[in-house]
PDB file of C-alpha atoms in Angstrom:
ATOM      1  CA  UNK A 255     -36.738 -75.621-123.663  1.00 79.00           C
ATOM      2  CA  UNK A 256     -36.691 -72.576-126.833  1.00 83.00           C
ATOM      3  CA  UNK A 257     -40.179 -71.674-125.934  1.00 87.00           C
ATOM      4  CA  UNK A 258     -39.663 -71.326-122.316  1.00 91.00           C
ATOM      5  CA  UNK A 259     -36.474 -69.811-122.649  1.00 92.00           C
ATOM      6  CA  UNK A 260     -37.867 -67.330-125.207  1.00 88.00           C
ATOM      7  CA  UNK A 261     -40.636 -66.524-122.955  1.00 91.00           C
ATOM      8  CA  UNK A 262     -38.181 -65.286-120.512  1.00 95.00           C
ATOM      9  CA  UNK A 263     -36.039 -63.234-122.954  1.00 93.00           C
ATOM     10  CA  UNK A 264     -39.841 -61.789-124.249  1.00 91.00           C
ATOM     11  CA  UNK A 265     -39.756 -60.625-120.411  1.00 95.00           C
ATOM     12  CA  UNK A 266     -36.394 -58.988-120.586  1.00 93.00           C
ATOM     13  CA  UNK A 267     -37.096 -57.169-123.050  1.00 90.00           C
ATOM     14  CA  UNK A 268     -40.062 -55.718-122.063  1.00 91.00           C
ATOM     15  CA  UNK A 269     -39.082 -54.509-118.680  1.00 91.00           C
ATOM     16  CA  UNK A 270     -35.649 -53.327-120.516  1.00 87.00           C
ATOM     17  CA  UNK A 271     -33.671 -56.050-118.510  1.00 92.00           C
ATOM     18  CA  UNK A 272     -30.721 -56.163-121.664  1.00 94.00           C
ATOM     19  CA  UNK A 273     -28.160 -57.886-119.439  1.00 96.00           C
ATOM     20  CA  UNK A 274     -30.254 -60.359-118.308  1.00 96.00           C
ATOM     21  CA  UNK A 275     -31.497 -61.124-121.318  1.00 96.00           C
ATOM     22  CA  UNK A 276     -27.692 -61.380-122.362  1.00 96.00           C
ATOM     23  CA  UNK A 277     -27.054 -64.027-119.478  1.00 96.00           C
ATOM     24  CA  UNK A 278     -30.104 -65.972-120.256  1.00 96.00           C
ATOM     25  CA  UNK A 279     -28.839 -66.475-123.980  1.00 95.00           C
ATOM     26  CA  UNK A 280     -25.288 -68.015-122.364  1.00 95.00           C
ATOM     27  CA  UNK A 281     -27.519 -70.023-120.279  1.00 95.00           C
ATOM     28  CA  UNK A 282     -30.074 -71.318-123.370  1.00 95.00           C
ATOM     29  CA  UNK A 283     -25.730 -72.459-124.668  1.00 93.00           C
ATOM     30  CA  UNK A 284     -24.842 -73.911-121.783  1.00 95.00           C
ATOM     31  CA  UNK A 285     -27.928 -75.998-121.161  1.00 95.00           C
ATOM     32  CA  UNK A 286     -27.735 -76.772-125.477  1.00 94.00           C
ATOM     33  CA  UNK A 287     -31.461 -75.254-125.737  1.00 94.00           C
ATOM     34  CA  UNK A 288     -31.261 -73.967-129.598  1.00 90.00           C
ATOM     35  CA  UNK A 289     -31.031 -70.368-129.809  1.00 92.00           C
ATOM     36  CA  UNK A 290     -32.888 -69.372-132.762  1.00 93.00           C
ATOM     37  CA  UNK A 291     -34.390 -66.230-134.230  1.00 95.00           C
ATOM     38  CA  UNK A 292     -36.944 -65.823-131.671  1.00 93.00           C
ATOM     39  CA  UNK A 293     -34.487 -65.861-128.964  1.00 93.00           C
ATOM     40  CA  UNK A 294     -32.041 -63.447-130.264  1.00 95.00           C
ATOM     41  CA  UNK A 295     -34.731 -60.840-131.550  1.00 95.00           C
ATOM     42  CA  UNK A 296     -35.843 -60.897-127.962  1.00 94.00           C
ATOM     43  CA  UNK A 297     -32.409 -60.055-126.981  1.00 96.00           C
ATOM     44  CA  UNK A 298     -31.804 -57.328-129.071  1.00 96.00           C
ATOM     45  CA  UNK A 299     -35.011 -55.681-128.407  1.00 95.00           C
ATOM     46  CA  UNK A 300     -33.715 -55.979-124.733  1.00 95.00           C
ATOM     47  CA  UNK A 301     -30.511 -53.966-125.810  1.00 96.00           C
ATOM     48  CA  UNK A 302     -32.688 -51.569-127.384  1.00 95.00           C
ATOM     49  CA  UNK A 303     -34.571 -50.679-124.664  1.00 94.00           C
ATOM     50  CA  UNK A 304     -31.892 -50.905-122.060  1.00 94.00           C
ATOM     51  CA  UNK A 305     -30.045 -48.109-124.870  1.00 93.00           C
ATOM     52  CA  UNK A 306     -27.011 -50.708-125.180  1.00 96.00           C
ATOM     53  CA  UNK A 307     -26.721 -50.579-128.458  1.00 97.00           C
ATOM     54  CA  UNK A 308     -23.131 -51.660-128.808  1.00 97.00           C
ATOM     55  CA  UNK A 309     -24.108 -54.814-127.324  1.00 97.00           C
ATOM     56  CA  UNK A 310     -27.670 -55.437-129.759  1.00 98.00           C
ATOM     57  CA  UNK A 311     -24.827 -55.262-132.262  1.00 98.00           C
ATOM     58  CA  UNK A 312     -22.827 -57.844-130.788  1.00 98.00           C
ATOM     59  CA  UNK A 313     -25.814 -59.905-131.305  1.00 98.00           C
ATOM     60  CA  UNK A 314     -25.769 -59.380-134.524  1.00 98.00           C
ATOM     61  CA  UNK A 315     -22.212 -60.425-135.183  1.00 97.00           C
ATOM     62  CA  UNK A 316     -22.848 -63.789-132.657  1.00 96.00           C
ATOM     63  CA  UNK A 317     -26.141 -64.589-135.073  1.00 97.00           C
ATOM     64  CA  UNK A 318     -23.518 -64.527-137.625  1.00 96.00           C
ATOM     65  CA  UNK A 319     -21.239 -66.839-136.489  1.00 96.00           C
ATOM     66  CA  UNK A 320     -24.234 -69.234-134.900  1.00 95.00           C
ATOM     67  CA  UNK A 321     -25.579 -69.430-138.246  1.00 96.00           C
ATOM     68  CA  UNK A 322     -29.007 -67.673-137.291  1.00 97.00           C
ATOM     69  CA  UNK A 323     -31.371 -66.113-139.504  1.00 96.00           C
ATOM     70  CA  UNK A 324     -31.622 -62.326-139.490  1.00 97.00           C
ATOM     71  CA  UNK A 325     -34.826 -61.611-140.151  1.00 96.00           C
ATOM     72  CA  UNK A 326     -36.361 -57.926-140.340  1.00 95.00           C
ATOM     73  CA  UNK A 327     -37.333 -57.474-136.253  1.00 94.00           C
ATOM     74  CA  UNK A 328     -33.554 -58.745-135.781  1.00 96.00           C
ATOM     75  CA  UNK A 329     -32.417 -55.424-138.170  1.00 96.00           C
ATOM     76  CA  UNK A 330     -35.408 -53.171-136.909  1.00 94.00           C
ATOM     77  CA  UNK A 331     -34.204 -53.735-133.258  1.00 95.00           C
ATOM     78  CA  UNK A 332     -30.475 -53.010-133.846  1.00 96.00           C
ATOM     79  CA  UNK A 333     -31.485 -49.839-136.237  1.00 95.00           C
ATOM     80  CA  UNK A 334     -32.661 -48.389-133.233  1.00 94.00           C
ATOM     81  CA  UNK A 335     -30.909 -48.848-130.697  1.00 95.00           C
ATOM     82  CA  UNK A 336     -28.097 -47.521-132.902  1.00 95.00           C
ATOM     83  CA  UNK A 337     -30.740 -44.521-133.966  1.00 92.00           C
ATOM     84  CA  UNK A 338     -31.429 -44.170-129.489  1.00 92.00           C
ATOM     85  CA  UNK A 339     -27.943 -44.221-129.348  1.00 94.00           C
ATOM     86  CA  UNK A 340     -27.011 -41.617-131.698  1.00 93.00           C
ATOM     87  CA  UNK A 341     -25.235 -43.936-133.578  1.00 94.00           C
ATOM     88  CA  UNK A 342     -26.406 -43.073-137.452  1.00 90.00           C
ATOM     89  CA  UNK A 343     -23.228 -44.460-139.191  1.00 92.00           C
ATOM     90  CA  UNK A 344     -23.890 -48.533-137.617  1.00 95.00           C
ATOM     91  CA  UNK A 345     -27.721 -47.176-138.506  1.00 92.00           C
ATOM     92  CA  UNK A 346     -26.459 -46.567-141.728  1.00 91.00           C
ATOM     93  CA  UNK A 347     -24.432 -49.600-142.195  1.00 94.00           C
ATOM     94  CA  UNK A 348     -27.239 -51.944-141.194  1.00 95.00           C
ATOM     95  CA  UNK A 349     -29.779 -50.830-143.965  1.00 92.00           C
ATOM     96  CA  UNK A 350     -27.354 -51.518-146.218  1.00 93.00           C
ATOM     97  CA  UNK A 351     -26.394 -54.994-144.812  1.00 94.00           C
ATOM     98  CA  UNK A 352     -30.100 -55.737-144.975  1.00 93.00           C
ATOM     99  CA  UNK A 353     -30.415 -54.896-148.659  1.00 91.00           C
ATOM    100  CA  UNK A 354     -27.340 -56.729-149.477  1.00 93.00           C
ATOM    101  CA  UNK A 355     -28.776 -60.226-147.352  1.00 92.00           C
ATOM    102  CA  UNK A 356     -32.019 -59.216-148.898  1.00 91.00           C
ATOM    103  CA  UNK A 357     -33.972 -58.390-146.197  1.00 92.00           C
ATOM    104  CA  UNK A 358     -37.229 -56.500-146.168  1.00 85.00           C
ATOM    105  CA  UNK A 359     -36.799 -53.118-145.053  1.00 79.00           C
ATOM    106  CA  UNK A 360     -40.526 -51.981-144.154  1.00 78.00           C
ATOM    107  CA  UNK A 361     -42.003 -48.344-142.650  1.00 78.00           C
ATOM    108  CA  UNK A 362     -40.328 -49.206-138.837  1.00 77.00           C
ATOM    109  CA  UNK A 363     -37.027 -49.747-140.716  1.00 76.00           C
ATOM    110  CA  UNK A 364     -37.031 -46.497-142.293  1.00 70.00           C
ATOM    111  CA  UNK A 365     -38.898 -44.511-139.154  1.00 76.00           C
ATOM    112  CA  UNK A 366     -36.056 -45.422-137.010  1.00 71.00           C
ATOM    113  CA  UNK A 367     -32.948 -44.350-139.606  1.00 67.00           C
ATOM    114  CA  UNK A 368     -34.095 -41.330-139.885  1.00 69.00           C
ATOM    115  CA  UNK A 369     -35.565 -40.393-136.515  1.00 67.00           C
TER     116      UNK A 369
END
């Protein structure tokens, strides 16, 4: 179930295990567990850690299309592992998405655009 399968992705991320945190996501599909906010923040921390931060922002765009909320960790997490990966323009781009969806930028927001 979610809270199993997010237990799981909380373990990906912390030992930096992005791509199987990326597999276990196609798995919570496949087996119609609900992937929800939880789930994909895991995820993208996962990316973050594992400096893939092409593929947090894949996330990002499949949370679109999924219709999941993106919720401040969600933006915090992609902001840097764009700012790890030296990517300041998709850093950039994401504060401004979270303004426009109205999303609260806080201190860990800002510490990681400009780091």
């Amino acid at each position: 179930d979610t809270i199993t399968y997010s237990a799981a992705l909380s373990a990906c991320e912390k030992g930096s295990q992005w791509d199987q945190a990326l597999s276990l996501l196609v798995e919570m599909g496949v087996a119609h567990v609900e992937l929800d906010t939880v789930a994909y923040n895991a995820a993208v921390r996962a990316c973050e850690k594992g400096g893939q931060w092409d593929q947090a922002l894949s996330l990002l765009v499949e949370m679109a299309f999924a219709h999941v909320e993106k919720d401040t960790i969600t933006y915090n997490a992609a902001v840097s592992a764009c700012e790890k990966g030296g990517q300041w323009d998709q850093a950039l781009s994401l504060l401004v998405e979270m303004a426009s969806a109205h999303v609260e930028l806080n201190t860990i927001t800002y510490s990681a655009a400009v780091s």
